[in-house]
mmCIF file of C-alpha atoms in Angstrom:
data_model
loop_
_atom_site.group_PDB
_atom_site.id
_atom_site.type_symbol
_atom_site.label_atom_id
_atom_site.label_comp_id
_atom_site.label_asym_id
_atom_site.label_seq_id
_atom_site.Cartn_x
_atom_site.Cartn_y
_atom_site.Cartn_z
ATOM 1 C CA MET A 1 -12.545 -27.801 2.628
ATOM 2 C CA LYS A 2 -11.713 -28.909 -1.074
ATOM 3 C CA MET A 3 -15.587 -28.262 -1.780
ATOM 4 C CA LYS A 4 -15.672 -24.467 -0.530
ATOM 5 C CA ARG A 5 -12.424 -24.045 -2.553
ATOM 6 C CA GLN A 6 -14.308 -25.163 -5.799
ATOM 7 C CA THR A 7 -17.332 -23.264 -4.818
ATOM 8 C CA ILE A 8 -15.420 -19.977 -4.245
ATOM 9 C CA TRP A 9 -13.670 -20.202 -7.468
ATOM 10 C CA LEU A 10 -16.553 -21.107 -9.529
ATOM 11 C CA LEU A 11 -18.297 -18.104 -8.072
ATOM 12 C CA THR A 12 -15.348 -16.115 -8.656
ATOM 13 C CA MET A 13 -15.023 -16.924 -12.105
ATOM 14 C CA LEU A 14 -18.897 -16.628 -12.693
ATOM 15 C CA SER A 15 -18.607 -12.879 -11.395
ATOM 16 C CA LEU A 16 -15.866 -12.090 -13.739
ATOM 17 C CA VAL A 17 -17.870 -13.833 -16.774
ATOM 18 C CA VAL A 18 -20.741 -11.762 -15.502
ATOM 19 C CA VAL A 19 -18.423 -8.210 -15.349
ATOM 20 C CA LEU A 20 -16.914 -8.778 -18.664
ATOM 21 C CA SER A 21 -20.469 -9.399 -20.185
ATOM 22 C CA VAL A 22 -21.804 -6.335 -18.836
ATOM 23 C CA TYR A 23 -18.927 -4.559 -19.886
ATOM 24 C CA TYR A 24 -18.813 -5.839 -23.153
ATOM 25 C CA VAL A 25 -22.662 -5.068 -23.779
ATOM 26 C CA THR A 26 -21.931 -1.370 -22.340
ATOM 27 C CA THR A 27 -19.029 -0.591 -24.671
ATOM 28 C CA PRO A 28 -19.683 1.327 -28.319
ATOM 29 C CA ASP A 29 -19.527 -1.145 -31.226
ATOM 30 C CA GLN A 30 -16.050 -0.008 -32.736
ATOM 31 C CA MET A 31 -14.566 -1.099 -29.268
ATOM 32 C CA LYS A 32 -15.794 -4.559 -29.586
ATOM 33 C CA THR A 33 -14.483 -4.767 -32.448
ATOM 34 C CA ALA A 34 -11.330 -4.217 -31.581
ATOM 35 C CA GLY A 35 -11.496 -6.029 -27.808
ATOM 36 C CA ILE A 36 -11.978 -9.153 -29.859
ATOM 37 C CA MET A 37 -9.103 -8.679 -32.223
ATOM 38 C CA ASN A 38 -7.036 -7.697 -29.532
ATOM 39 C CA MET A 39 -8.396 -10.939 -27.937
ATOM 40 C CA THR A 40 -7.634 -13.686 -30.997
ATOM 41 C CA SER A 41 -4.346 -11.958 -31.038
ATOM 42 C CA ASN A 42 -3.000 -12.426 -27.119
ATOM 43 C CA ASN A 43 -4.671 -16.088 -26.478
ATOM 44 C CA SER A 44 -1.449 -16.889 -24.397
ATOM 45 C CA LEU A 45 -1.624 -18.194 -21.360
ATOM 46 C CA ASP A 46 1.196 -16.304 -19.595
ATOM 47 C CA SER A 47 1.498 -15.079 -15.955
ATOM 48 C CA THR A 48 2.840 -11.606 -16.743
ATOM 49 C CA PRO A 49 0.140 -9.193 -18.059
ATOM 50 C CA SER A 50 0.356 -8.037 -21.570
ATOM 51 C CA LYS A 51 0.557 -4.129 -21.678
ATOM 52 C CA ASP A 52 -0.841 -2.596 -25.020
ATOM 53 C CA THR A 53 2.346 -1.000 -26.382
ATOM 54 C CA ASN A 54 2.907 2.139 -29.385
ATOM 55 C CA LYS A 55 5.566 3.495 -31.139
ATOM 56 C CA ASN A 56 6.016 7.277 -31.046
ATOM 57 C CA ASP A 57 8.033 9.172 -34.044
ATOM 58 C CA GLU A 58 11.157 8.503 -32.300
ATOM 59 C CA GLY A 59 10.617 4.689 -32.718
ATOM 60 C CA LYS A 60 10.421 3.973 -28.773
ATOM 61 C CA GLU A 61 7.678 2.222 -27.218
ATOM 62 C CA THR A 62 4.843 3.816 -25.005
ATOM 63 C CA THR A 63 2.713 2.037 -22.556
ATOM 64 C CA SER A 64 -0.865 2.896 -23.134
ATOM 65 C CA LYS A 65 -2.558 4.453 -20.439
ATOM 66 C CA GLU A 66 -5.696 3.717 -20.747
ATOM 67 C CA GLU A 67 -4.734 -0.142 -20.958
ATOM 68 C CA THR A 68 -3.180 0.738 -17.375
ATOM 69 C CA THR A 69 -6.488 2.271 -16.208
ATOM 70 C CA ASN A 70 -8.463 -0.561 -17.329
ATOM 71 C CA GLU A 71 -5.826 -3.085 -15.982
ATOM 72 C CA VAL A 72 -6.258 -1.008 -12.201
ATOM 73 C CA PHE A 73 -10.006 -0.641 -12.483
ATOM 74 C CA LEU A 74 -10.144 -4.625 -13.309
ATOM 75 C CA LYS A 75 -7.802 -5.301 -10.423
ATOM 76 C CA GLN A 76 -9.821 -3.355 -7.990
ATOM 77 C CA ARG A 77 -12.936 -4.803 -8.879
ATOM 78 C CA MET A 78 -11.496 -7.973 -8.723
ATOM 79 C CA GLU A 79 -10.622 -7.818 -4.893
ATOM 80 C CA GLN A 80 -13.426 -5.908 -4.038
ATOM 81 C CA GLU A 81 -15.182 -8.929 -5.237
ATOM 82 C CA ASP A 82 -13.215 -11.450 -3.785
ATOM 83 C CA LYS A 83 -13.293 -9.514 0.092
ATOM 84 C CA ARG A 84 -16.783 -9.801 -0.278
ATOM 85 C CA ALA A 85 -17.260 -13.634 -1.408
ATOM 86 C CA GLN A 86 -14.812 -14.146 1.484
ATOM 87 C CA LEU A 87 -17.345 -12.357 4.148
ATOM 88 C CA LYS A 88 -20.346 -14.258 2.212
ATOM 89 C CA GLU A 89 -18.756 -17.595 2.817
ATOM 90 C CA GLU A 90 -18.255 -16.607 6.389
ATOM 91 C CA PHE A 91 -22.159 -15.209 7.065
ATOM 92 C CA GLN A 92 -23.213 -18.358 5.310
ATOM 93 C CA THR A 93 -20.529 -20.696 7.354
ATOM 94 C CA THR A 94 -22.036 -18.916 10.585
ATOM 95 C CA ILE A 95 -25.426 -19.431 9.299
ATOM 96 C CA ASP A 96 -25.055 -23.185 8.862
ATOM 97 C CA SER A 97 -22.997 -23.973 11.414
ATOM 98 C CA ALA A 98 -24.704 -26.265 14.152
ATOM 99 C CA THR A 99 -22.600 -24.888 16.795
ATOM 100 C CA ALA A 100 -23.761 -21.397 16.654
ATOM 101 C CA SER A 101 -26.317 -19.742 18.625
ATOM 102 C CA ALA A 102 -29.616 -18.622 17.340
ATOM 103 C CA GLU A 103 -28.094 -14.978 18.000
ATOM 104 C CA GLU A 104 -24.872 -15.191 15.972
ATOM 105 C CA LYS A 105 -27.087 -17.159 13.068
ATOM 106 C CA SER A 106 -29.234 -14.248 13.319
ATOM 107 C CA GLN A 107 -26.368 -11.276 13.340
ATOM 108 C CA ALA A 108 -24.849 -13.467 10.492
ATOM 109 C CA PHE A 109 -27.958 -13.228 8.321
ATOM 110 C CA THR A 110 -28.427 -9.540 8.994
ATOM 111 C CA SER A 111 -24.630 -9.127 7.670
ATOM 112 C CA LEU A 112 -25.088 -11.041 4.799
ATOM 113 C CA LYS A 113 -28.040 -9.282 3.499
ATOM 114 C CA GLU A 114 -26.749 -6.048 4.114
ATOM 115 C CA LEU A 115 -23.549 -7.013 2.386
ATOM 116 C CA GLN A 116 -26.147 -7.815 -0.761
ATOM 117 C CA THR A 117 -27.827 -4.780 -0.523
ATOM 118 C CA LEU A 118 -24.918 -2.690 -0.393
ATOM 119 C CA THR A 119 -23.312 -4.579 -3.571
ATOM 120 C CA ALA A 120 -26.669 -3.854 -5.494
ATOM 121 C CA LEU A 121 -26.922 -0.258 -4.557
ATOM 122 C CA GLU A 122 -22.956 0.536 -5.668
ATOM 123 C CA ALA A 123 -23.674 -1.110 -8.801
ATOM 124 C CA ASP A 124 -26.776 1.128 -8.896
ATOM 125 C CA VAL A 125 -24.828 4.153 -8.304
ATOM 126 C CA GLU A 126 -21.689 2.841 -10.878
ATOM 127 C CA THR A 127 -24.744 2.569 -13.779
ATOM 128 C CA MET A 128 -25.861 6.041 -13.001
ATOM 129 C CA ILE A 129 -22.135 7.825 -13.188
ATOM 130 C CA LYS A 130 -21.987 5.789 -16.356
ATOM 131 C CA GLU A 131 -25.095 6.934 -18.030
ATOM 132 C CA SER A 132 -24.163 10.214 -17.074
ATOM 133 C CA GLY A 133 -21.732 9.753 -19.728
ATOM 134 C CA TYR A 134 -18.113 8.717 -18.005
ATOM 135 C CA LYS A 135 -16.600 5.596 -19.493
ATOM 136 C CA ASP A 136 -16.393 3.557 -16.158
ATOM 137 C CA ALA A 137 -16.831 3.772 -12.651
ATOM 138 C CA LEU A 138 -15.742 1.713 -9.458
ATOM 139 C CA VAL A 139 -18.173 2.669 -6.272
ATOM 140 C CA ARG A 140 -16.712 1.263 -2.902
ATOM 141 C CA ALA A 141 -18.452 1.906 0.295
ATOM 142 C CA ASP A 142 -18.002 0.684 3.513
ATOM 143 C CA SER A 143 -20.454 1.626 6.920
ATOM 144 C CA ASN A 144 -19.296 5.314 6.617
ATOM 145 C CA GLU A 145 -17.258 6.177 3.486
ATOM 146 C CA VAL A 146 -17.960 5.801 -0.345
ATOM 147 C CA ASN A 147 -15.110 5.990 -2.877
ATOM 148 C CA VAL A 148 -15.783 6.212 -6.185
ATOM 149 C CA SER A 149 -13.258 5.607 -8.673
ATOM 150 C CA VAL A 150 -14.497 7.486 -12.312
ATOM 151 C CA LYS A 151 -12.503 6.826 -15.327
ATOM 152 C CA SER A 152 -13.590 10.011 -17.978
ATOM 153 C CA THR A 153 -12.439 10.942 -21.160
ATOM 154 C CA LYS A 154 -13.402 14.774 -20.418
ATOM 155 C CA LYS A 155 -11.511 17.138 -18.334
ATOM 156 C CA HIS A 156 -12.781 16.932 -14.572
ATOM 157 C CA SER A 157 -14.038 19.623 -12.396
ATOM 158 C CA LYS A 158 -15.612 20.440 -8.915
ATOM 159 C CA ALA A 159 -18.732 20.653 -10.487
ATOM 160 C CA ALA A 160 -18.285 17.028 -12.046
ATOM 161 C CA ALA A 161 -17.093 15.875 -9.144
ATOM 162 C CA ASN A 162 -20.177 17.267 -7.005
ATOM 163 C CA GLU A 163 -22.574 15.538 -9.257
ATOM 164 C CA ILE A 164 -21.011 12.088 -8.554
ATOM 165 C CA ILE A 165 -21.051 13.394 -4.993
ATOM 166 C CA GLN A 166 -25.207 13.634 -5.339
ATOM 167 C CA MET A 167 -25.549 10.877 -7.543
ATOM 168 C CA ALA A 168 -23.497 8.462 -4.693
ATOM 169 C CA ARG A 169 -25.719 9.812 -1.526
ATOM 170 C CA SER A 170 -28.879 10.112 -3.039
ATOM 171 C CA VAL A 171 -28.607 6.108 -3.439
ATOM 172 C CA LEU A 172 -25.899 5.040 -0.591
ATOM 173 C CA GLY A 173 -27.404 8.062 2.057
ATOM 174 C CA GLU A 174 -25.261 10.723 3.987
ATOM 175 C CA LYS A 175 -21.669 9.363 3.670
ATOM 176 C CA LEU A 176 -18.468 10.928 2.788
ATOM 177 C CA VAL A 177 -17.473 10.439 -0.554
ATOM 178 C CA ILE A 178 -14.321 10.244 -2.222
ATOM 179 C CA VAL A 179 -14.263 10.801 -5.924
ATOM 180 C CA THR A 180 -10.821 10.050 -7.870
ATOM 181 C CA PHE A 181 -11.063 10.789 -11.503
ATOM 182 C CA GLN A 182 -8.593 8.849 -14.045
ATOM 183 C CA THR A 183 -8.297 10.373 -17.229
ATOM 184 C CA LYS A 184 -7.315 8.511 -20.647
#
């Protein structure tokens, strides 16, 4: 049991590194420099998340909406990865089990492959959305529904939502697609 926890922890950390690496590579150069400066100034290991605050003309502190949106996207992405990792572990445990029947092992193997395929397709849709000019996207699909959260600096419209729905359906099939815009 101890080895499995270590493996899950390691896979979670590796997936976090991959997500952050992709995010770093896809951000504009000006934001990379600012991100490095923020990382060096916020190097403490507090359990409370740090909030980016600004002072307005009256001297009151206001929380940056963009930082809050980034935290929400990161939290949702990590929750999704954790759930998927848990499902993969369950399927792998069934596949490796000496007591499971051949039918159970086959079903677990099929489910594992479907989950891996779904994860890859979600990443494809996210890439397509980002390439369309949006800051970030998070796609969460299940058997009959796709939830798409899009971070955008531009104002959203029905036409933009329809474009995203068509992108998701072209990759994930004819499912109910729910698009949520989060503006800066």
